[in-house]
PDB file of C-alpha atoms in Angstrom:
ATOM      1  CA  MET X  22      60.085  97.079 181.476  1.00 50.00           C
ATOM      2  CA  ILE X  23      63.324  99.103 181.259  1.00 50.00           C
ATOM      3  CA  ASN X  24      61.409 102.105 179.925  1.00 50.00           C
ATOM      4  CA  LEU X  25      58.885 101.807 182.765  1.00 46.00           C
ATOM      5  CA  ILE X  26      61.687 101.714 185.332  1.00 47.00           C
ATOM      6  CA  LYS X  27      63.185 104.864 183.798  1.00 49.00           C
ATOM      7  CA  VAL X  28      59.855 106.670 184.065  1.00 49.00           C
ATOM      8  CA  LEU X  29      59.403 105.598 187.689  1.00 46.00           C
ATOM      9  CA  LEU X  30      62.923 106.779 188.498  1.00 47.00           C
ATOM     10  CA  PHE X  31      62.203 110.072 186.738  1.00 49.00           C
ATOM     11  CA  ALA X  32      59.054 110.507 188.804  1.00 48.00           C
ATOM     12  CA  THR X  33      60.931 109.730 192.020  1.00 46.00           C
ATOM     13  CA  LEU X  34      63.518 112.409 191.306  1.00 45.00           C
ATOM     14  CA  ILE X  35      61.330 115.138 189.806  1.00 49.00           C
ATOM     15  CA  ILE X  36      57.833 114.966 191.290  1.00 48.00           C
ATOM     16  CA  PRO X  37      58.840 115.550 194.962  1.00 47.00           C
ATOM     17  CA  ASN X  38      60.632 118.714 193.848  1.00 50.00           C
ATOM     18  CA  LEU X  39      57.477 119.879 192.095  1.00 46.00           C
ATOM     19  CA  ALA X  40      55.436 119.417 195.252  1.00 45.00           C
ATOM     20  CA  ILE X  41      57.635 121.489 197.567  1.00 48.00           C
ATOM     21  CA  CYS X  42      57.901 124.500 195.268  1.00 50.00           C
ATOM     22  CA  GLU X  43      55.427 127.343 195.788  1.00 66.00           C
ATOM     23  CA  LYS X  44      55.517 128.495 192.180  1.00 76.00           C
ATOM     24  CA  ALA X  45      53.408 126.841 189.533  1.00 89.00           C
ATOM     25  CA  GLN X  46      55.698 124.738 187.371  1.00 94.00           C
ATOM     26  CA  VAL X  47      55.799 123.671 183.751  1.00 97.00           C
ATOM     27  CA  LEU X  48      57.900 120.688 182.718  1.00 98.00           C
ATOM     28  CA  VAL X  49      59.451 121.015 179.263  1.00 98.00           C
ATOM     29  CA  PHE X  50      61.050 117.989 177.602  1.00 99.00           C
ATOM     30  CA  ALA X  51      63.482 119.325 174.989  1.00 98.00           C
ATOM     31  CA  ALA X  52      66.032 118.023 172.507  1.00 96.00           C
ATOM     32  CA  ALA X  53      69.597 118.262 173.805  1.00 95.00           C
ATOM     33  CA  SER X  54      70.586 120.550 170.937  1.00 96.00           C
ATOM     34  CA  THR X  55      68.228 123.261 172.202  1.00 97.00           C
ATOM     35  CA  LYS X  56      69.741 123.483 175.692  1.00 97.00           C
ATOM     36  CA  ASN X  57      71.696 126.738 175.565  1.00 97.00           C
ATOM     37  CA  ALA X  58      69.056 128.658 173.653  1.00 98.00           C
ATOM     38  CA  LEU X  59      66.127 127.297 175.647  1.00 98.00           C
ATOM     39  CA  ASP X  60      67.942 127.947 178.931  1.00 98.00           C
ATOM     40  CA  ALA X  61      68.221 131.608 177.919  1.00 98.00           C
ATOM     41  CA  VAL X  62      64.526 131.753 177.015  1.00 98.00           C
ATOM     42  CA  ILE X  63      63.508 130.090 180.275  1.00 98.00           C
ATOM     43  CA  LYS X  64      65.723 132.333 182.404  1.00 96.00           C
ATOM     44  CA  ASP X  65      64.009 135.419 181.037  1.00 94.00           C
ATOM     45  CA  TYR X  66      60.527 133.922 181.355  1.00 96.00           C
ATOM     46  CA  ASN X  67      61.063 132.736 184.928  1.00 92.00           C
ATOM     47  CA  ALA X  68      62.262 136.195 185.944  1.00 89.00           C
ATOM     48  CA  HIS X  69      59.067 137.878 184.808  1.00 89.00           C
ATOM     49  CA  THR X  70      56.339 135.412 185.757  1.00 92.00           C
ATOM     50  CA  LYS X  71      55.086 133.487 188.763  1.00 90.00           C
ATOM     51  CA  THR X  72      55.626 130.236 186.873  1.00 94.00           C
ATOM     52  CA  GLU X  73      58.816 128.185 186.998  1.00 94.00           C
ATOM     53  CA  ILE X  74      59.775 126.434 183.771  1.00 97.00           C
ATOM     54  CA  LEU X  75      61.738 123.231 184.365  1.00 97.00           C
ATOM     55  CA  PRO X  76      63.567 121.782 181.335  1.00 98.00           C
ATOM     56  CA  VAL X  77      64.529 118.139 180.888  1.00 98.00           C
ATOM     57  CA  TYR X  78      67.065 117.635 178.090  1.00 97.00           C
ATOM     58  CA  GLY X  79      67.952 114.513 176.161  1.00 95.00           C
ATOM     59  CA  SER X  80      67.646 112.757 172.857  1.00 93.00           C
ATOM     60  CA  SER X  81      64.260 113.336 171.233  1.00 95.00           C
ATOM     61  CA  ALA X  82      63.906 109.564 170.980  1.00 94.00           C
ATOM     62  CA  THR X  83      64.501 108.991 174.695  1.00 95.00           C
ATOM     63  CA  LEU X  84      62.211 111.837 175.701  1.00 97.00           C
ATOM     64  CA  ALA X  85      59.433 110.674 173.386  1.00 97.00           C
ATOM     65  CA  LYS X  86      59.606 107.180 174.858  1.00 97.00           C
ATOM     66  CA  GLN X  87      59.477 108.581 178.395  1.00 98.00           C
ATOM     67  CA  ILE X  88      56.429 110.660 177.474  1.00 97.00           C
ATOM     68  CA  GLU X  89      54.798 107.611 175.912  1.00 96.00           C
ATOM     69  CA  PHE X  90      55.319 105.659 179.146  1.00 96.00           C
ATOM     70  CA  GLY X  91      53.780 108.368 181.286  1.00 95.00           C
ATOM     71  CA  ALA X  92      56.440 110.950 182.143  1.00 96.00           C
ATOM     72  CA  PRO X  93      54.593 114.161 183.126  1.00 95.00           C
ATOM     73  CA  ALA X  94      55.819 116.486 180.379  1.00 97.00           C
ATOM     74  CA  ASP X  95      53.716 119.579 179.723  1.00 98.00           C
ATOM     75  CA  ILE X  96      55.545 120.597 176.531  1.00 98.00           C
ATOM     76  CA  PHE X  97      57.777 118.654 174.134  1.00 99.00           C
ATOM     77  CA  LEU X  98      60.361 120.383 171.925  1.00 99.00           C
ATOM     78  CA  SER X  99      61.676 117.714 169.576  1.00 98.00           C
ATOM     79  CA  ALA X 100      64.424 117.747 166.954  1.00 96.00           C
ATOM     80  CA  ASN X 101      62.538 115.253 164.861  1.00 93.00           C
ATOM     81  CA  LEU X 102      59.066 115.169 163.310  1.00 95.00           C
ATOM     82  CA  PRO X 103      58.611 111.366 163.288  1.00 95.00           C
ATOM     83  CA  TRP X 104      58.863 111.116 167.086  1.00 95.00           C
ATOM     84  CA  VAL X 105      56.138 113.734 167.451  1.00 97.00           C
ATOM     85  CA  ASP X 106      54.067 111.938 164.825  1.00 97.00           C
ATOM     86  CA  HIS X 107      54.472 108.765 166.881  1.00 97.00           C
ATOM     87  CA  LEU X 108      53.050 110.494 169.961  1.00 97.00           C
ATOM     88  CA  ILE X 109      50.210 111.901 167.867  1.00 98.00           C
ATOM     89  CA  GLU X 110      49.413 108.362 166.711  1.00 97.00           C
ATOM     90  CA  GLN X 111      49.373 107.283 170.366  1.00 95.00           C
ATOM     91  CA  ASP X 112      46.872 110.093 171.070  1.00 96.00           C
ATOM     92  CA  ILE X 113      49.277 111.693 173.548  1.00 96.00           C
ATOM     93  CA  ILE X 114      49.801 114.838 171.472  1.00 97.00           C
ATOM     94  CA  GLN X 115      47.183 116.495 169.303  1.00 96.00           C
ATOM     95  CA  ALA X 116      48.328 117.686 165.891  1.00 96.00           C
ATOM     96  CA  ARG X 117      46.576 121.028 166.294  1.00 96.00           C
ATOM     97  CA  ASN X 118      48.741 121.730 169.351  1.00 97.00           C
ATOM     98  CA  THR X 119      52.014 121.268 167.464  1.00 97.00           C
ATOM     99  CA  LYS X 120      53.965 123.953 165.603  1.00 97.00           C
ATOM    100  CA  ASN X 121      57.180 123.599 163.615  1.00 97.00           C
ATOM    101  CA  ILE X 122      59.218 126.480 165.017  1.00 98.00           C
ATOM    102  CA  LEU X 123      62.893 125.878 164.187  1.00 98.00           C
ATOM    103  CA  LYS X 124      65.218 124.392 161.589  1.00 98.00           C
ATOM    104  CA  ASN X 125      68.897 123.503 161.598  1.00 98.00           C
ATOM    105  CA  LYS X 126      71.829 122.591 159.386  1.00 98.00           C
ATOM    106  CA  LEU X 127      73.983 119.478 159.574  1.00 98.00           C
ATOM    107  CA  VAL X 128      77.725 120.154 159.656  1.00 98.00           C
ATOM    108  CA  LEU X 129      81.013 118.278 159.698  1.00 99.00           C
ATOM    109  CA  ILE X 130      83.347 119.622 162.381  1.00 98.00           C
ATOM    110  CA  THR X 131      86.808 119.042 163.823  1.00 98.00           C
ATOM    111  CA  THR X 132      89.169 120.411 166.460  1.00 95.00           C
ATOM    112  CA  ASP X 133      92.086 120.210 164.013  1.00 95.00           C
ATOM    113  CA  GLN X 134      92.475 123.755 162.736  1.00 94.00           C
ATOM    114  CA  THR X 135      94.911 122.609 160.028  1.00 95.00           C
ATOM    115  CA  ILE X 136      92.206 120.739 158.114  1.00 96.00           C
ATOM    116  CA  GLN X 137      90.942 122.847 155.244  1.00 95.00           C
ATOM    117  CA  GLU X 138      87.288 123.663 154.715  1.00 96.00           C
ATOM    118  CA  ILE X 139      85.494 121.543 152.137  1.00 96.00           C
ATOM    119  CA  GLU X 140      83.388 123.477 149.673  1.00 93.00           C
ATOM    120  CA  ASP X 141      81.507 120.463 148.338  1.00 94.00           C
ATOM    121  CA  LEU X 142      81.069 117.398 150.547  1.00 96.00           C
ATOM    122  CA  ALA X 143      79.561 115.532 147.595  1.00 95.00           C
ATOM    123  CA  SER X 144      83.005 115.302 146.014  1.00 94.00           C
ATOM    124  CA  THR X 145      84.764 114.289 149.234  1.00 96.00           C
ATOM    125  CA  ASP X 146      86.290 110.875 149.864  1.00 97.00           C
ATOM    126  CA  PHE X 147      85.485 110.454 153.552  1.00 97.00           C
ATOM    127  CA  SER X 148      87.786 107.440 153.916  1.00 97.00           C
ATOM    128  CA  LYS X 149      90.678 109.573 152.749  1.00 97.00           C
ATOM    129  CA  LEU X 150      89.599 112.455 154.966  1.00 97.00           C
ATOM    130  CA  LEU X 151      89.233 110.349 158.107  1.00 97.00           C
ATOM    131  CA  GLN X 152      92.140 108.009 157.394  1.00 95.00           C
ATOM    132  CA  ASN X 153      92.244 105.924 160.587  1.00 94.00           C
ATOM    133  CA  GLU X 154      90.468 108.456 162.793  1.00 97.00           C
ATOM    134  CA  LYS X 155      87.012 108.103 164.353  1.00 98.00           C
ATOM    135  CA  ILE X 156      83.958 110.262 163.731  1.00 98.00           C
ATOM    136  CA  ALA X 157      81.227 110.879 166.313  1.00 99.00           C
ATOM    137  CA  MET X 158      77.508 111.307 165.701  1.00 98.00           C
ATOM    138  CA  GLY X 159      74.234 110.528 167.421  1.00 97.00           C
ATOM    139  CA  MET X 160      72.920 106.971 167.448  1.00 97.00           C
ATOM    140  CA  VAL X 161      71.945 106.365 163.849  1.00 97.00           C
ATOM    141  CA  SER X 162      68.883 104.251 164.655  1.00 95.00           C
ATOM    142  CA  SER X 163      67.102 106.647 166.997  1.00 92.00           C
ATOM    143  CA  VAL X 164      68.819 109.972 167.765  1.00 94.00           C
ATOM    144  CA  PRO X 165      67.663 112.572 165.211  1.00 94.00           C
ATOM    145  CA  ALA X 166      71.144 114.004 164.572  1.00 96.00           C
ATOM    146  CA  GLY X 167      72.446 110.476 164.034  1.00 97.00           C
ATOM    147  CA  ILE X 168      69.573 109.578 161.727  1.00 97.00           C
ATOM    148  CA  TYR X 169      70.230 112.665 159.610  1.00 98.00           C
ATOM    149  CA  SER X 170      73.985 111.978 159.601  1.00 98.00           C
ATOM    150  CA  LYS X 171      73.587 108.447 158.300  1.00 99.00           C
ATOM    151  CA  GLN X 172      71.074 109.624 155.687  1.00 98.00           C
ATOM    152  CA  ALA X 173      73.526 112.249 154.434  1.00 99.00           C
ATOM    153  CA  LEU X 174      76.461 109.857 154.307  1.00 99.00           C
ATOM    154  CA  LYS X 175      74.390 107.224 152.511  1.00 98.00           C
ATOM    155  CA  TYR X 176      73.203 109.819 150.001  1.00 98.00           C
ATOM    156  CA  LEU X 177      76.851 110.686 149.317  1.00 98.00           C
ATOM    157  CA  ASN X 178      77.738 106.969 149.027  1.00 98.00           C
ATOM    158  CA  GLN X 179      80.154 107.257 151.957  1.00 98.00           C
ATOM    159  CA  TRP X 180      78.407 105.369 154.749  1.00 98.00           C
ATOM    160  CA  ASN X 181      79.618 101.862 153.932  1.00 98.00           C
ATOM    161  CA  ALA X 182      83.193 103.056 153.642  1.00 97.00           C
ATOM    162  CA  ILE X 183      83.373 104.671 157.086  1.00 98.00           C
ATOM    163  CA  SER X 184      80.631 103.029 159.175  1.00 98.00           C
ATOM    164  CA  SER X 185      83.208 101.027 161.159  1.00 98.00           C
ATOM    165  CA  GLN X 186      84.833 104.307 162.235  1.00 98.00           C
ATOM    166  CA  VAL X 187      81.621 105.820 163.585  1.00 98.00           C
ATOM    167  CA  ILE X 188      81.285 106.354 167.336  1.00 98.00           C
ATOM    168  CA  GLN X 189      77.591 106.632 168.206  1.00 98.00           C
ATOM    169  CA  ALA X 190      76.379 108.799 171.084  1.00 97.00           C
ATOM    170  CA  ASP X 191      73.140 108.850 173.067  1.00 94.00           C
ATOM    171  CA  ASN X 192      72.482 112.440 171.946  1.00 94.00           C
ATOM    172  CA  VAL X 193      74.099 115.096 169.790  1.00 95.00           C
ATOM    173  CA  ARG X 194      75.680 116.926 172.736  1.00 95.00           C
ATOM    174  CA  THR X 195      77.435 113.738 173.815  1.00 96.00           C
ATOM    175  CA  ALA X 196      78.818 113.376 170.292  1.00 97.00           C
ATOM    176  CA  LEU X 197      80.068 116.936 170.599  1.00 96.00           C
ATOM    177  CA  GLN X 198      81.771 116.105 173.904  1.00 96.00           C
ATOM    178  CA  TYR X 199      83.564 113.154 172.305  1.00 98.00           C
ATOM    179  CA  LEU X 200      85.145 115.651 169.938  1.00 97.00           C
ATOM    180  CA  LEU X 201      85.895 118.308 172.555  1.00 96.00           C
ATOM    181  CA  SER X 202      87.588 115.701 174.763  1.00 96.00           C
ATOM    182  CA  ARG X 203      89.719 114.594 171.795  1.00 95.00           C
ATOM    183  CA  ASN X 204      88.320 111.056 171.767  1.00 96.00           C
ATOM    184  CA  VAL X 205      87.597 111.574 168.070  1.00 98.00           C
ATOM    185  CA  VAL X 206      88.919 113.974 165.436  1.00 97.00           C
ATOM    186  CA  PHE X 207      85.639 114.528 163.579  1.00 98.00           C
ATOM    187  CA  ALA X 208      81.945 114.793 164.399  1.00 98.00           C
ATOM    188  CA  ILE X 209      78.683 115.477 162.607  1.00 98.00           C
ATOM    189  CA  VAL X 210      76.414 117.772 164.605  1.00 98.00           C
ATOM    190  CA  TYR X 211      73.995 120.632 164.113  1.00 97.00           C
ATOM    191  CA  ALA X 212      75.251 124.066 163.092  1.00 97.00           C
ATOM    192  CA  SER X 213      73.795 125.474 166.309  1.00 97.00           C
ATOM    193  CA  ASP X 214      75.983 123.108 168.355  1.00 95.00           C
ATOM    194  CA  ALA X 215      79.143 124.014 166.465  1.00 95.00           C
ATOM    195  CA  LYS X 216      78.495 127.726 167.018  1.00 95.00           C
ATOM    196  CA  LEU X 217      78.807 127.330 170.790  1.00 94.00           C
ATOM    197  CA  PHE X 218      82.515 126.470 170.772  1.00 93.00           C
ATOM    198  CA  PRO X 219      85.060 128.760 169.057  1.00 92.00           C
ATOM    199  CA  GLU X 220      87.691 126.016 169.178  1.00 93.00           C
ATOM    200  CA  LEU X 221      85.643 123.921 166.764  1.00 96.00           C
ATOM    201  CA  LYS X 222      86.053 124.300 163.033  1.00 97.00           C
ATOM    202  CA  VAL X 223      83.219 123.680 160.597  1.00 98.00           C
ATOM    203  CA  ILE X 224      84.862 122.082 157.589  1.00 98.00           C
ATOM    204  CA  GLY X 225      81.728 121.163 155.662  1.00 98.00           C
ATOM    205  CA  ILE X 226      77.989 121.760 155.490  1.00 98.00           C
ATOM    206  CA  PHE X 227      75.709 118.985 154.253  1.00 98.00           C
ATOM    207  CA  ASP X 228      73.180 120.055 151.634  1.00 97.00           C
ATOM    208  CA  ASP X 229      69.607 119.918 152.885  1.00 97.00           C
ATOM    209  CA  PHE X 230      68.614 117.483 150.151  1.00 97.00           C
ATOM    210  CA  THR X 231      70.982 114.809 151.482  1.00 98.00           C
ATOM    211  CA  HIS X 232      68.793 114.138 154.519  1.00 98.00           C
ATOM    212  CA  ASP X 233      65.284 114.603 155.866  1.00 97.00           C
ATOM    213  CA  PRO X 234      64.385 118.163 156.860  1.00 96.00           C
ATOM    214  CA  ILE X 235      65.786 119.088 160.276  1.00 97.00           C
ATOM    215  CA  VAL X 236      62.687 120.564 161.862  1.00 97.00           C
ATOM    216  CA  TYR X 237      61.949 121.254 165.527  1.00 98.00           C
ATOM    217  CA  PRO X 238      58.254 120.866 166.385  1.00 98.00           C
ATOM    218  CA  ALA X 239      57.021 122.267 169.688  1.00 98.00           C
ATOM    219  CA  SER X 240      54.006 120.470 171.143  1.00 98.00           C
ATOM    220  CA  LEU X 241      51.670 121.397 173.979  1.00 98.00           C
ATOM    221  CA  ILE X 242      50.841 118.156 175.775  1.00 97.00           C
ATOM    222  CA  ASN X 243      49.063 119.305 178.932  1.00 92.00           C
ATOM    223  CA  ILE X 244      46.227 121.295 177.382  1.00 90.00           C
ATOM    224  CA  GLY X 245      44.538 121.592 180.778  1.00 90.00           C
ATOM    225  CA  SER X 246      47.336 123.687 182.275  1.00 94.00           C
ATOM    226  CA  GLU X 247      46.992 127.454 181.915  1.00 96.00           C
ATOM    227  CA  GLU X 248      50.664 127.894 182.845  1.00 97.00           C
ATOM    228  CA  ALA X 249      51.781 125.423 180.168  1.00 97.00           C
ATOM    229  CA  ASP X 250      49.554 127.104 177.593  1.00 97.00           C
ATOM    230  CA  LEU X 251      51.006 130.536 178.396  1.00 97.00           C
ATOM    231  CA  PHE X 252      54.603 129.352 178.122  1.00 98.00           C
ATOM    232  CA  PHE X 253      53.851 127.469 174.910  1.00 98.00           C
ATOM    233  CA  LYS X 254      52.463 130.659 173.361  1.00 98.00           C
ATOM    234  CA  TYR X 255      55.548 132.530 174.570  1.00 98.00           C
ATOM    235  CA  LEU X 256      57.865 129.849 173.183  1.00 98.00           C
ATOM    236  CA  VAL X 257      56.463 129.928 169.652  1.00 97.00           C
ATOM    237  CA  GLN X 258      56.151 133.705 169.264  1.00 96.00           C
ATOM    238  CA  SER X 259      58.480 135.508 166.855  1.00 95.00           C
ATOM    239  CA  GLU X 260      60.377 137.489 169.500  1.00 96.00           C
ATOM    240  CA  THR X 261      61.275 134.317 171.385  1.00 97.00           C
ATOM    241  CA  LEU X 262      62.365 132.554 168.214  1.00 98.00           C
ATOM    242  CA  LYS X 263      64.859 135.361 167.593  1.00 97.00           C
ATOM    243  CA  VAL X 264      66.682 134.159 170.711  1.00 97.00           C
ATOM    244  CA  PHE X 265      67.067 130.725 169.134  1.00 98.00           C
ATOM    245  CA  GLU X 266      68.302 132.411 165.966  1.00 97.00           C
ATOM    246  CA  GLU X 267      71.097 134.050 167.977  1.00 97.00           C
ATOM    247  CA  TYR X 268      72.219 130.559 168.961  1.00 97.00           C
ATOM    248  CA  GLY X 269      72.500 129.337 165.380  1.00 96.00           C
ATOM    249  CA  PHE X 270      69.014 127.988 164.706  1.00 98.00           C
ATOM    250  CA  LEU X 271      66.911 128.921 161.711  1.00 98.00           C
ATOM    251  CA  ILE X 272      63.327 130.047 162.166  1.00 96.00           C
ATOM    252  CA  SER X 273      60.741 127.823 160.525  1.00 90.00           C
ATOM    253  CA  ALA X 274      57.516 129.088 159.016  1.00 70.00           C
ATOM    254  CA  HIS X 275      54.622 127.856 161.155  1.00 55.00           C
ATOM    255  CA  ASP X 276      52.368 125.207 159.683  1.00 47.00           C
TER     256      ASP X 276
END
């Protein structure tokens, strides 16, 4: 019922705006971590076409649930394969209309410039590193960045020791804000997020094998929309992906 109410509220806020705009519009649901890069892509696209691309950012989990309950997304850019697989199982997305376009790294960051970089997180005692301080990350049960963070810490046998010091956020950008506002001293986020703020210091990079692959699948949902199809093709082309690369993402080989 709560999810249904959220979808109805979303429709109340968004759909009237769609109706009064003369331009054809495409609604893109996208993982919060893609915001800066995708905003740049959309700005360029909107300037050269008669279509207006409207992004909706949030946790991949939240967006996937909204799509499942009927939110009118034309395209979904997720930071997590399982949530896309879930929508494929629900027959909302077709596998042939999904491409893995981006990858990312998981990093440990801080605002304390006096903390030295850690060459090998596998040999790090996180309890000693954190002491009594808190560490922010996405919600470990649903938010992709949080899921990956817990996986990495469990792989390194550190989760049980510091789980009580974890502050969970509704998406990775919120976790980042906890750090920037000095509510915590540490955070685990994507490398692309850390790159946006010079005042942040990356003190460690988690090896890829400590967690599931961080892959961003882009999915065309509204296959009946020519405008959505055109933007989807633009989004997944190599020149567009270079924009994401400038923002700290890695380009994934297409399936």
